[in-house]
Coordinates of C-alpha atoms in Angstrom, one line a residue:
X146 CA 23.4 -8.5 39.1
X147 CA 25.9 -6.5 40.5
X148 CA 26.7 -8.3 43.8
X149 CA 26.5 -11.8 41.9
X150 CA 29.3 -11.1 39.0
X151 CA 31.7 -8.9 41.5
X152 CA 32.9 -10.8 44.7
X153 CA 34.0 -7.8 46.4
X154 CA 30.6 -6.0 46.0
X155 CA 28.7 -8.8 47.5
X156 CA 30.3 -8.5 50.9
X157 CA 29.4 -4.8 50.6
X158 CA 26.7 -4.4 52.8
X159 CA 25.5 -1.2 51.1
X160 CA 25.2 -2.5 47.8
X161 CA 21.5 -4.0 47.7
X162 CA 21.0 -8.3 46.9
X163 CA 17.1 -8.4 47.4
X164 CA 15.3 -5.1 45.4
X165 CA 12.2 -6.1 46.5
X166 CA 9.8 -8.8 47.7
X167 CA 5.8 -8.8 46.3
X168 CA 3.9 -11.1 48.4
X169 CA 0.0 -10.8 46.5
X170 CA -0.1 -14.3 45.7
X171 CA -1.3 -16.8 47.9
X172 CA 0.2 -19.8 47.3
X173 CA 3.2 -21.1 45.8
X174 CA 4.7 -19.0 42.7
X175 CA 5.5 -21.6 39.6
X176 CA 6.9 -19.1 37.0
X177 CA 8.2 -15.5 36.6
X178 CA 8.7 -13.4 33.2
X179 CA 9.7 -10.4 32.2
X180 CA 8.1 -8.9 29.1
X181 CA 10.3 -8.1 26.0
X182 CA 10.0 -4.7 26.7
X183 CA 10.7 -4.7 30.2
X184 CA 7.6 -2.5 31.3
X185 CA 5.7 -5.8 32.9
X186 CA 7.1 -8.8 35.1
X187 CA 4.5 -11.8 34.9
X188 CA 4.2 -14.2 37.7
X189 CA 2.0 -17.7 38.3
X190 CA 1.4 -19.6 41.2
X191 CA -0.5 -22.5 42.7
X192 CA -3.4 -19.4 43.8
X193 CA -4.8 -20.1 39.5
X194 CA -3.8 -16.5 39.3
X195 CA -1.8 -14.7 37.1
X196 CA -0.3 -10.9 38.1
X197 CA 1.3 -8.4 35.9
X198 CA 3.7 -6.2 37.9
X199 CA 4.6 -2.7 36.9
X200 CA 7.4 -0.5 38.6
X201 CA 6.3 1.9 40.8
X202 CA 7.4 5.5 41.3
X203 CA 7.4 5.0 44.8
X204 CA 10.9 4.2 45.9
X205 CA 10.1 1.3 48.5
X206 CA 10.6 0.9 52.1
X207 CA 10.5 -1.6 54.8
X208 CA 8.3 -5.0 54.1
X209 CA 6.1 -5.6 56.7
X210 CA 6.3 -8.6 58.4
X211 CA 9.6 -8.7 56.6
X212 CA 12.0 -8.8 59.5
X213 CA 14.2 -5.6 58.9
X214 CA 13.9 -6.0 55.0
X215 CA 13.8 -3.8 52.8
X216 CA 12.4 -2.6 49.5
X217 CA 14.8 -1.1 47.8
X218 CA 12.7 -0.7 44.1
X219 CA 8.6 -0.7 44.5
X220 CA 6.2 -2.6 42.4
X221 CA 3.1 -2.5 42.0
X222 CA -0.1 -4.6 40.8
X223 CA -1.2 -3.7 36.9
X224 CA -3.6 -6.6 36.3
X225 CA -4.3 -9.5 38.4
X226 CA -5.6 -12.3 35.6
X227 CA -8.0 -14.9 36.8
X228 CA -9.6 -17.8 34.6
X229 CA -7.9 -21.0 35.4
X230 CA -9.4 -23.5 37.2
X231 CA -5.8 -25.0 38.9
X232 CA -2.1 -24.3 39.4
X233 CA -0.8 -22.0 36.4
X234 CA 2.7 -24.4 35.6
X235 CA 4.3 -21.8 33.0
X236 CA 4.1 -18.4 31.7
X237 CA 5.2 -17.4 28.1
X238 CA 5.4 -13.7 26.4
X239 CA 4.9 -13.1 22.8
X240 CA 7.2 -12.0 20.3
X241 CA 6.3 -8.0 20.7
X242 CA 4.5 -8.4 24.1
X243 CA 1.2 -8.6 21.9
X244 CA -0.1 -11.9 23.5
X245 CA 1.0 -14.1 27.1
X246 CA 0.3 -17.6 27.1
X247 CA -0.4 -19.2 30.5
X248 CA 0.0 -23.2 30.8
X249 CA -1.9 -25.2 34.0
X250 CA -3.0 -28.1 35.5
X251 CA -6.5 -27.6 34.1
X252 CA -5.4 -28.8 30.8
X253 CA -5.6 -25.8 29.0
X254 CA -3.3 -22.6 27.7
X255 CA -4.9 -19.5 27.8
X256 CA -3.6 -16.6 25.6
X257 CA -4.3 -13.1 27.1
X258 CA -4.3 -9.9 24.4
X259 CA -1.9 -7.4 26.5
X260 CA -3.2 -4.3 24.6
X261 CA -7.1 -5.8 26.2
X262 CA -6.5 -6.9 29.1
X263 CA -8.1 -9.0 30.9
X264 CA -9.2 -10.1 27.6
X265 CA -8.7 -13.4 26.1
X266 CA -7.3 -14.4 22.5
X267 CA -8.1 -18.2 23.0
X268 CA -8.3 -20.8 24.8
X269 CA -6.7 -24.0 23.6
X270 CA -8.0 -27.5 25.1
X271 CA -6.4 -29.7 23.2
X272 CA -4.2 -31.7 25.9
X273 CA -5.4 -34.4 28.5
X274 CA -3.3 -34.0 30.8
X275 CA -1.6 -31.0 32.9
X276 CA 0.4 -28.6 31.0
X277 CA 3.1 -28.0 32.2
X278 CA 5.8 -26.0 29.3
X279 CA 4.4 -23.2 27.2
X280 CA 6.8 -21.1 24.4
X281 CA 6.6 -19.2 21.3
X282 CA 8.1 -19.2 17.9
X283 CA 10.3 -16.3 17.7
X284 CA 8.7 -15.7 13.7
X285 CA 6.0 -15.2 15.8
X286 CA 3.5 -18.1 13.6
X287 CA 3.5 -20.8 16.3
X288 CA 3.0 -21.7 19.8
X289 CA 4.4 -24.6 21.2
X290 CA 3.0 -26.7 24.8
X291 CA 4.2 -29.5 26.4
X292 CA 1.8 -31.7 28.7
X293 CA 1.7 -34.7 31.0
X294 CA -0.1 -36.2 28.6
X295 CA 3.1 -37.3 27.2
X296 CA 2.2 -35.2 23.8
X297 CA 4.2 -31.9 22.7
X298 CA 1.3 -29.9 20.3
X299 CA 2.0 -26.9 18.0
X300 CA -0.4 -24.4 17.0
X301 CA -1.0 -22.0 14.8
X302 CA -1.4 -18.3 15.8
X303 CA -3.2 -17.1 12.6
X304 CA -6.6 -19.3 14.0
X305 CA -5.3 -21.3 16.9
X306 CA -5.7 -24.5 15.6
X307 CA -3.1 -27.4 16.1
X308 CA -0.9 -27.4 14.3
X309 CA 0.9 -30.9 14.5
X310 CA 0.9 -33.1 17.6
X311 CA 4.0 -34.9 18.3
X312 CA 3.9 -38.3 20.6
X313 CA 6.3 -40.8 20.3
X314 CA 9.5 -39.7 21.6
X315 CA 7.7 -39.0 25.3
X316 CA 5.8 -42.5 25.0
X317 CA 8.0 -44.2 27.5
X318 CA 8.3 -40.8 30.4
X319 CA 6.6 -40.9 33.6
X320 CA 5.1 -38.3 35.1
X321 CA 7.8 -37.7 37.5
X322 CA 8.9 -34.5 36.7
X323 CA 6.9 -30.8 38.3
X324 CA 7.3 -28.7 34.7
X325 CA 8.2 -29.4 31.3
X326 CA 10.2 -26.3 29.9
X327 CA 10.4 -26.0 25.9
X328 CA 12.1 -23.3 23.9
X329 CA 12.1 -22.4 20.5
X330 CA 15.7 -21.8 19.5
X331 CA 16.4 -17.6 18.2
X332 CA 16.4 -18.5 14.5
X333 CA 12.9 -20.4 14.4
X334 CA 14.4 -23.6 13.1
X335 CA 14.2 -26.2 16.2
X336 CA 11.9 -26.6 18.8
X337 CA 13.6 -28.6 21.9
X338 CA 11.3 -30.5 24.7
X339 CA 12.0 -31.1 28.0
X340 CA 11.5 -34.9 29.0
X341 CA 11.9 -37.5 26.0
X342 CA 13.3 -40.9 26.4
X343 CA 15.5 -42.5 23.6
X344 CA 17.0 -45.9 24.5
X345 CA 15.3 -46.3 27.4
X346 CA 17.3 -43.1 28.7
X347 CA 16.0 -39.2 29.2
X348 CA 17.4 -37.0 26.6
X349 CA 16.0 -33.5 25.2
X350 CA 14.0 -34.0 21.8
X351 CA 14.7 -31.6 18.9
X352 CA 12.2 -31.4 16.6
X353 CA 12.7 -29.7 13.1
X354 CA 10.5 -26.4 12.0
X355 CA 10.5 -28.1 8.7
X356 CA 8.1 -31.4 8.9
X357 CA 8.2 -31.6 12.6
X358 CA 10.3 -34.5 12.1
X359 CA 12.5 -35.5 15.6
X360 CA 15.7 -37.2 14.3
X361 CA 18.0 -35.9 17.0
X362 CA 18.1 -35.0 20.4
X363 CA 20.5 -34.6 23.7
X364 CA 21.8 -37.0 25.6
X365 CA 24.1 -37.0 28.1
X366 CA 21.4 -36.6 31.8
X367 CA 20.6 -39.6 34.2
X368 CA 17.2 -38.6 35.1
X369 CA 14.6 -36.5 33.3
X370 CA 15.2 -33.2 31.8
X371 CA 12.9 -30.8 33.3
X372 CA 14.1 -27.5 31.7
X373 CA 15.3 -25.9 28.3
X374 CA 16.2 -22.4 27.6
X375 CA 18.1 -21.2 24.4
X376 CA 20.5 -18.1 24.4
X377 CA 18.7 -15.4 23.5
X378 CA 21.6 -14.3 20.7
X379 CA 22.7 -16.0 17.5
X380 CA 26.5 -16.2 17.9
X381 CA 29.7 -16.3 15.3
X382 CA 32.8 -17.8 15.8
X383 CA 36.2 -17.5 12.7
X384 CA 37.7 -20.7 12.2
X385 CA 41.1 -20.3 11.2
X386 CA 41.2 -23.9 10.2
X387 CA 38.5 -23.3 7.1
X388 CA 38.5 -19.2 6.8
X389 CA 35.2 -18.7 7.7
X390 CA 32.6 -17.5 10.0
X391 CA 30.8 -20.1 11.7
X392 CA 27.2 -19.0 13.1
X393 CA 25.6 -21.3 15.8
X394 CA 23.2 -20.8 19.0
X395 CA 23.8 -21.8 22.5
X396 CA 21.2 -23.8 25.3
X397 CA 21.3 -24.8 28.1
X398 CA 19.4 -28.1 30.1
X399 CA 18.3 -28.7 33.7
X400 CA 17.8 -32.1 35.0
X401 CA 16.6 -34.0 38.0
X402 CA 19.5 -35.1 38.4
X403 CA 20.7 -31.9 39.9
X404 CA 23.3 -31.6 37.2
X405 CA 23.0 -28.4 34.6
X406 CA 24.7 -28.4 31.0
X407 CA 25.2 -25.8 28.2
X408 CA 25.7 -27.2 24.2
X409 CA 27.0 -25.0 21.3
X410 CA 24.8 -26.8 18.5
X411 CA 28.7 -26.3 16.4
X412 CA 30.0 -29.0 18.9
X413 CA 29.0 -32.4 19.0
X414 CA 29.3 -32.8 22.8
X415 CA 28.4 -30.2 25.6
X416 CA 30.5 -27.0 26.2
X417 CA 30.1 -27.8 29.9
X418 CA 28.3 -30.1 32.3
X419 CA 28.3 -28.9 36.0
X420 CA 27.2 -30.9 38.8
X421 CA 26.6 -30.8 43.0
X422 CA 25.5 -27.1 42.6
X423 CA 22.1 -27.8 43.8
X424 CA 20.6 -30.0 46.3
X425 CA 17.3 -30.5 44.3
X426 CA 16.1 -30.9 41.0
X427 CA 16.4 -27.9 38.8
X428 CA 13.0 -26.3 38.0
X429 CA 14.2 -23.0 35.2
X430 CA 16.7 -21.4 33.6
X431 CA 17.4 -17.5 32.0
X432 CA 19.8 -16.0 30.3
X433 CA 21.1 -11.9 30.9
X434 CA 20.5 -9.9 27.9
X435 CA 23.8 -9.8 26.3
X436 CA 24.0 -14.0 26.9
X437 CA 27.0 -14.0 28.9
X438 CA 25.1 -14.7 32.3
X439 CA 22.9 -17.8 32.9
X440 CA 20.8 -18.5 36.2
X441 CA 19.3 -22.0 37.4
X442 CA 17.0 -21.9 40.0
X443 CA 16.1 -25.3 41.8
X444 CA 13.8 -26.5 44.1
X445 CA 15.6 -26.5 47.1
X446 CA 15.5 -22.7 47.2
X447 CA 18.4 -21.8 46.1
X448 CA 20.0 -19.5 42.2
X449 CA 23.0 -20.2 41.0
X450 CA 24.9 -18.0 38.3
X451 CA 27.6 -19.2 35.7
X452 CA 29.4 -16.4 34.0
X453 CA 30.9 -16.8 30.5
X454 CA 33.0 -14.9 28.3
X455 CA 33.2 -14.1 24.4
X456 CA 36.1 -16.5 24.2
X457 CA 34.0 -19.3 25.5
X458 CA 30.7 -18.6 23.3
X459 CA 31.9 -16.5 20.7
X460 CA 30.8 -12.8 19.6
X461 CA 27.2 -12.2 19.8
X462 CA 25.7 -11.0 16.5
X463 CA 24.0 -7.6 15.9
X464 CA 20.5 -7.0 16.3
X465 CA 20.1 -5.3 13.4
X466 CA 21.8 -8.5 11.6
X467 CA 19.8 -10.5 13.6
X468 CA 16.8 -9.2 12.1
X469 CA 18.3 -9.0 8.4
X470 CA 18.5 -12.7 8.9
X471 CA 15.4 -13.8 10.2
X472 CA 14.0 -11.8 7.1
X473 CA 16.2 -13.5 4.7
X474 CA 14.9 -16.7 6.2
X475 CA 11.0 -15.9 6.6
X476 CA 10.6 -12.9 4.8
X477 CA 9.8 -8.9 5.8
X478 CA 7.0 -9.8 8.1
X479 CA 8.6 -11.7 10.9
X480 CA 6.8 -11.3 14.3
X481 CA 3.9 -8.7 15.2
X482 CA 5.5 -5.3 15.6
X483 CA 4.3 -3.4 19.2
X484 CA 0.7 -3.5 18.3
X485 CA 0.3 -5.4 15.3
X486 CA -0.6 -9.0 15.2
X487 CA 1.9 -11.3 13.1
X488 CA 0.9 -12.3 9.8
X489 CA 3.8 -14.4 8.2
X490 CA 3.6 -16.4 5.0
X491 CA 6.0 -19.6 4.7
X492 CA 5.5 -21.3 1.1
X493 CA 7.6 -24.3 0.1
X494 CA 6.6 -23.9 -3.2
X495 CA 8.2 -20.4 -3.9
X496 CA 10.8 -21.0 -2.1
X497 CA 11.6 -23.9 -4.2
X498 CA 10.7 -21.6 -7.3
X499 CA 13.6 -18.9 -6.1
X500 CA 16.0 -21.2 -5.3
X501 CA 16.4 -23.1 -8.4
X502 CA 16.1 -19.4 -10.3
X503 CA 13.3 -20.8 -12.5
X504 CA 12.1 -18.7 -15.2
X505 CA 9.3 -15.5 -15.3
X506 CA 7.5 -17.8 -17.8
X507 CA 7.2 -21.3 -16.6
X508 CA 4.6 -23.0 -15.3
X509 CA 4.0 -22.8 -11.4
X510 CA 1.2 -23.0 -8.9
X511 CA 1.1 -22.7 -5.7
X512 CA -1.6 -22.1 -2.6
X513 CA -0.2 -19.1 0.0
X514 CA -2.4 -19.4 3.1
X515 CA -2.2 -15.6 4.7
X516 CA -3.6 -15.7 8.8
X517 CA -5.3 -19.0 7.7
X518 CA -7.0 -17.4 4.4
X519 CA -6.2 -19.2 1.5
X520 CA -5.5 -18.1 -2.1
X521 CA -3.8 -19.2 -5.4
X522 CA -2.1 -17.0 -7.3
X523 CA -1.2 -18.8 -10.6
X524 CA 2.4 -18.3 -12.0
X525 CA 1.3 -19.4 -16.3
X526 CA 2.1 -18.2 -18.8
X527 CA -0.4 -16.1 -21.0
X528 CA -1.0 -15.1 -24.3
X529 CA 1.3 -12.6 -25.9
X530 CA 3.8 -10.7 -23.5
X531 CA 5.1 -8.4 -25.7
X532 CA 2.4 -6.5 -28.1
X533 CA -1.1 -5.7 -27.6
X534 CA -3.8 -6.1 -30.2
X535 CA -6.7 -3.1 -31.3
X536 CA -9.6 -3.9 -33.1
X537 CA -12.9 -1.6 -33.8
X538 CA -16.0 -2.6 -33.2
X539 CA -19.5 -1.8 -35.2
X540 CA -20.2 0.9 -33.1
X541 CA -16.6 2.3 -33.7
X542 CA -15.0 2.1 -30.2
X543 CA -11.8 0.9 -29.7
X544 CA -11.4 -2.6 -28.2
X545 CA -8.1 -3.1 -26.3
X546 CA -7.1 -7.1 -25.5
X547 CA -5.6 -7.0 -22.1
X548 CA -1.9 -8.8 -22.0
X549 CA 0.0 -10.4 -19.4
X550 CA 3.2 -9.0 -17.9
X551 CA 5.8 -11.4 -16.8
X552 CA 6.9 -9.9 -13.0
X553 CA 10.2 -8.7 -12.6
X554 CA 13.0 -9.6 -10.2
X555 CA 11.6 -6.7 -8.0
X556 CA 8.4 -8.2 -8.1
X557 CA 9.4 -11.6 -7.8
X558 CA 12.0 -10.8 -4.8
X559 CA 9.2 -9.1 -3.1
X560 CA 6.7 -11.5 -3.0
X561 CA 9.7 -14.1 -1.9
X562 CA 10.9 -11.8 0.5
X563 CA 6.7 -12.2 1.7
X564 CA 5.8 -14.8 1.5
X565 CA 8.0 -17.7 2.0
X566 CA 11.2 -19.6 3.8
X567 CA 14.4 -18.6 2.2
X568 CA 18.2 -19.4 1.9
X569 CA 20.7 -16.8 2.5
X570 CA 22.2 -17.7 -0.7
X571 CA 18.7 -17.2 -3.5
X572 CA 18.0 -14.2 -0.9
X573 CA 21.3 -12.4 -1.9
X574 CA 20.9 -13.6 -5.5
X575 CA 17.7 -11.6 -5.7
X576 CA 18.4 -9.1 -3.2
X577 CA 21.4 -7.8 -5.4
X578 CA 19.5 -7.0 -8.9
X579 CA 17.7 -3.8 -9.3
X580 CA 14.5 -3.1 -11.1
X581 CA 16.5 0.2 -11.9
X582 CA 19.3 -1.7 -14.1
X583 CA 16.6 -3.8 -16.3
X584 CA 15.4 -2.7 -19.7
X585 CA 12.3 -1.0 -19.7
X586 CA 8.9 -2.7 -20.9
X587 CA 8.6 -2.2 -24.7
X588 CA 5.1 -3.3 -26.1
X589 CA 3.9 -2.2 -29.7
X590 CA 0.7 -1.8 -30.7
X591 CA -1.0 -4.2 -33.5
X592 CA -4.1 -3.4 -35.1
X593 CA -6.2 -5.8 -36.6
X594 CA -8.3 -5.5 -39.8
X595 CA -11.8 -6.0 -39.4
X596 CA -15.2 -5.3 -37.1
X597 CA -16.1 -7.6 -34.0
X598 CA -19.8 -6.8 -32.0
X599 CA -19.6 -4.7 -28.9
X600 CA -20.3 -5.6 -25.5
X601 CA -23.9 -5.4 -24.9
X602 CA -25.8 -6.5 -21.7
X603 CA -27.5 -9.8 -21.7
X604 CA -30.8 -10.3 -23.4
X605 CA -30.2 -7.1 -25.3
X606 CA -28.3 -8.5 -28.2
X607 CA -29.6 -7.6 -31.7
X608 CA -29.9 -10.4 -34.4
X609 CA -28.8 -10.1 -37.8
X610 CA -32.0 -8.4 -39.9
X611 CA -33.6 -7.2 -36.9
X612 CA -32.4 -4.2 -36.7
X613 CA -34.6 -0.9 -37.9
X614 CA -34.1 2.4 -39.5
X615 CA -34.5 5.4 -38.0
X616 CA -37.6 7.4 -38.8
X617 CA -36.8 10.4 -41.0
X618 CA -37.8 13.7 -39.6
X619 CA -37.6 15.7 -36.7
X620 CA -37.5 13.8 -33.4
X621 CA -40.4 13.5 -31.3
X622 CA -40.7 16.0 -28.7
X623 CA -39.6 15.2 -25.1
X624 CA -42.4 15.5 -22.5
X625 CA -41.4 18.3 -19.5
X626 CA -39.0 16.7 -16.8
X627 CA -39.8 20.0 -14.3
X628 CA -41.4 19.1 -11.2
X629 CA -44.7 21.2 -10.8
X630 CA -45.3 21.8 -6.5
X631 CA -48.6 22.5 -5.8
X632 CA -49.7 24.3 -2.9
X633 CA -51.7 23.1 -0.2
X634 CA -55.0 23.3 -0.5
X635 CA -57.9 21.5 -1.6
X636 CA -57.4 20.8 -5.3
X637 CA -60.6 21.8 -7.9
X638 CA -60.5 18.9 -10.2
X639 CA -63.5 20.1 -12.1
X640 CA -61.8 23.4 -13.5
X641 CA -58.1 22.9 -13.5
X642 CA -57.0 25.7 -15.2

């Protein structure tokens, strides 16, 4: 991006603008994406194929047919990905690279496993119409798609079924725009369409992690949004004013109407609105790594790049407090690692349990569904905590009544931390005690006067009176356990000795 954020380098003529054209599709190309880690760049095109580009050692050269240009950076075809039966619309990678999601006019997304490639994950075939957004959940537990069908579906990554299915804020669009861009915003908590119409107006719908519910949205564009893209970062701002730090996230929207605007979701009203860049509708949006870079793309050919500063966004937060947060809000197991699929647990009902700092021995149920499994741990309270009872039975072994110990705040914290959605504030309440600093377990042993029956196997239970006393006398002798081989040969069964 050199040439684009310094003036004076893009009238050098040594300094490179165009690394380096690929021309293996044959027809138009709809979508490009880099993975996470950089090692792949995905495109789609109106050809139903997908390709996977991988640097090349080979340092380039001149393009044929190119008219004097030249390559300055060489790529090469990894995997060329054919299963579509029409124009792939959108392109989306995982959180990790494990999975890519490809959205077309065949109605379907496909989900490809990178580590297997060209090996498919699923195929989902739930809309009706063209698909035309595709994005995932940064928690890595959902995938969200947007279709002409005037529906936005979620589904779920542990078995691919949908999730929820959300219609009525796109009742009243037309078909009138080429792709419908989602995102998901960095924390997990909203999920913002592209086309919606409120008031007879288009507007970009936010709908809530929590319920799915779609109470508020963005207005502000004369024709229909076609594009949504969050920042990347979650940023922090001080306000003098109260005397804290304020954390928010940044997006930006593309319209039809050629006009491109970026919200703060701490203001009420856009940052910026800019207008008469473009001469056609704007079709995607991406932000640089460290957020401070955005570039639109329209149809009529054309990027344009709007540089920010830290004073105009605010300071972008760490990675590694990045992460510390998404844990506090989701738990440990927040995405698929490099080649691990995600497994997250989000539970209302522990959450609720950990917030309120309800007691080790009250009453609480709840149902934890792990990758679509579902169990019930119960949370009751049993029996004695704080002894444990001996008895003998007839036969003189010891009988041992098992007891129930309450969890600690270790324990508790842990399975919090695993298994469910939580608040900064209960995380750091449980976060700060240590198993180390609690009084150790002290049971005592009670033993109980008197003889119960032992444990025998069913149907072998002796009655009262029924039982016999041994015969006096030596015992009977037992009969020779030794193997005898004989050798082959016939046997004389008339004289065996």
């Amino acid at each position: 991006l050199a040439p684009i954020l310094n003036p004076k380098l893009q009238k050098d003529s040594s300094v490179p603008k165009m690394l380096c054209q690929m021309d293996n599709h044959l027809a138009c190309v709809n979508s490009v994406r880099w993975s996470g880690s950089g090692k792949y760049l995905a495109s789609a095109g109106d050809d139903q194929r997908v390709i996977l580009w991988t640097k090349s050692a080979y340092g380039g050269g001149a393009v044929f047919g190119g008219g004097g240009k030249v390559n300055h950076e060489s790529y090469r075809v990894a995997y060329t990905l054919r299963i579509h039966d029409g124009d792939v619309l959108d392109i989306a990678w995982s959180p990790g690279d494990v999975w890519l999601a490809t959205a077309s006019v065949d109605n379907t997304v496909v989900v490809w496993d990178v580590e297997k490639l060209p090996s498919t994950v699923a195929i989902l075939k739930g809309h009706t119409g063209h698909v035309k957004g595709v994005t995932w959940d940064p928690v890595g537990k959902y995938l969200a798609t947007q279709s002409a069908d005037k529906t936005l579906r979620v589904w779920r990554t542990s078995d691919w079924g949908e999730e929820a299915m959300v219609s009525e804020p796109f009742e009243e669009c037309g078909g009138t725009t080429h792709v419908l861009r989602l995102d998901w915003s960095p924390d997990g908590q909203y999920l913002v369409s592209a086309h919606a119409m409120n008031g007879g107006g288009p507007t970009a719908q936010i709908l809530e992690r929590d319920g799915w519910k779609f109470e508020k949205d963005f207005v502000g564009h004369r024709k229909a949004v076609t594009c949504v893209r969050f920042n990347d970062n979650i940023f922090e701002k001080h306000l003098e004013e109260v005397g804290k730090k304020a954390q928010y996230v940044c997006l930006a929207i593309g319209s039809r109407d050629r006009s491109l605007s970026v919200w703060l979701t701490s203001l009420k009203r856009p940052l910026f609105v800019i207008h008469d860049v473009f001469e056609s509708s704007i079709l995607d949006l991406a932000w640089s790594k460290d957020g401070l870079v955005l570039l639109a793309c329209s149809m009529d050919g054309s990027v344009a790049a709007v540089v920010l500063n830290e004073k105009e966004l605010g300071t972008a937060m760490p990675k590694d407090t990045k992460s510390a947060l998404l844990k506090k809000i989701y738990g440990q197991n927040i995405g698929p690692a490099q080649n691990a699929k995600p497994m997250l647990i989000e539970n209302p009902e522990l959450l609720k349990l950990a917030q309120n700092g309800t007691d080790n021995d009250s009453e609480a149920e709840a149902s934890v569904a792990v990758n679509g499994n579902r169990a019930t741990p119960s949370l009751v309270k049993r029996g004695p905590t704080d002894k444990q009872l001996e008895m003998r039975t007839s036969d003189g072994r010891r009988r041992i009544t098992p007891i129930y110990i309450v969890p600690n705040s270790e324990t508790t914290n842990q399975a919090v931390m695993n298994g469910n959605s939580m608040s900064s504030e209960s995380f750091g309440k449980y976060q700060m005690q240590s198993s180390s600093s609690e009084a150790k377990s002290k049971i005592r042993v009670e033993k109980l006067d008197g003889v119960v029956e032992p444990n025998v196997s069913p149907g072998k239970k002796s009655s009262p009176g029924s039982e016999k006393p041994a015969p006096a006398g030596p015992p009977p002798p037992r009969p020779n356990m030794i193997a005898i081989k004989h050798k082959p040969g016939p046997v004389n069964t008339t004289n065996p000795a």
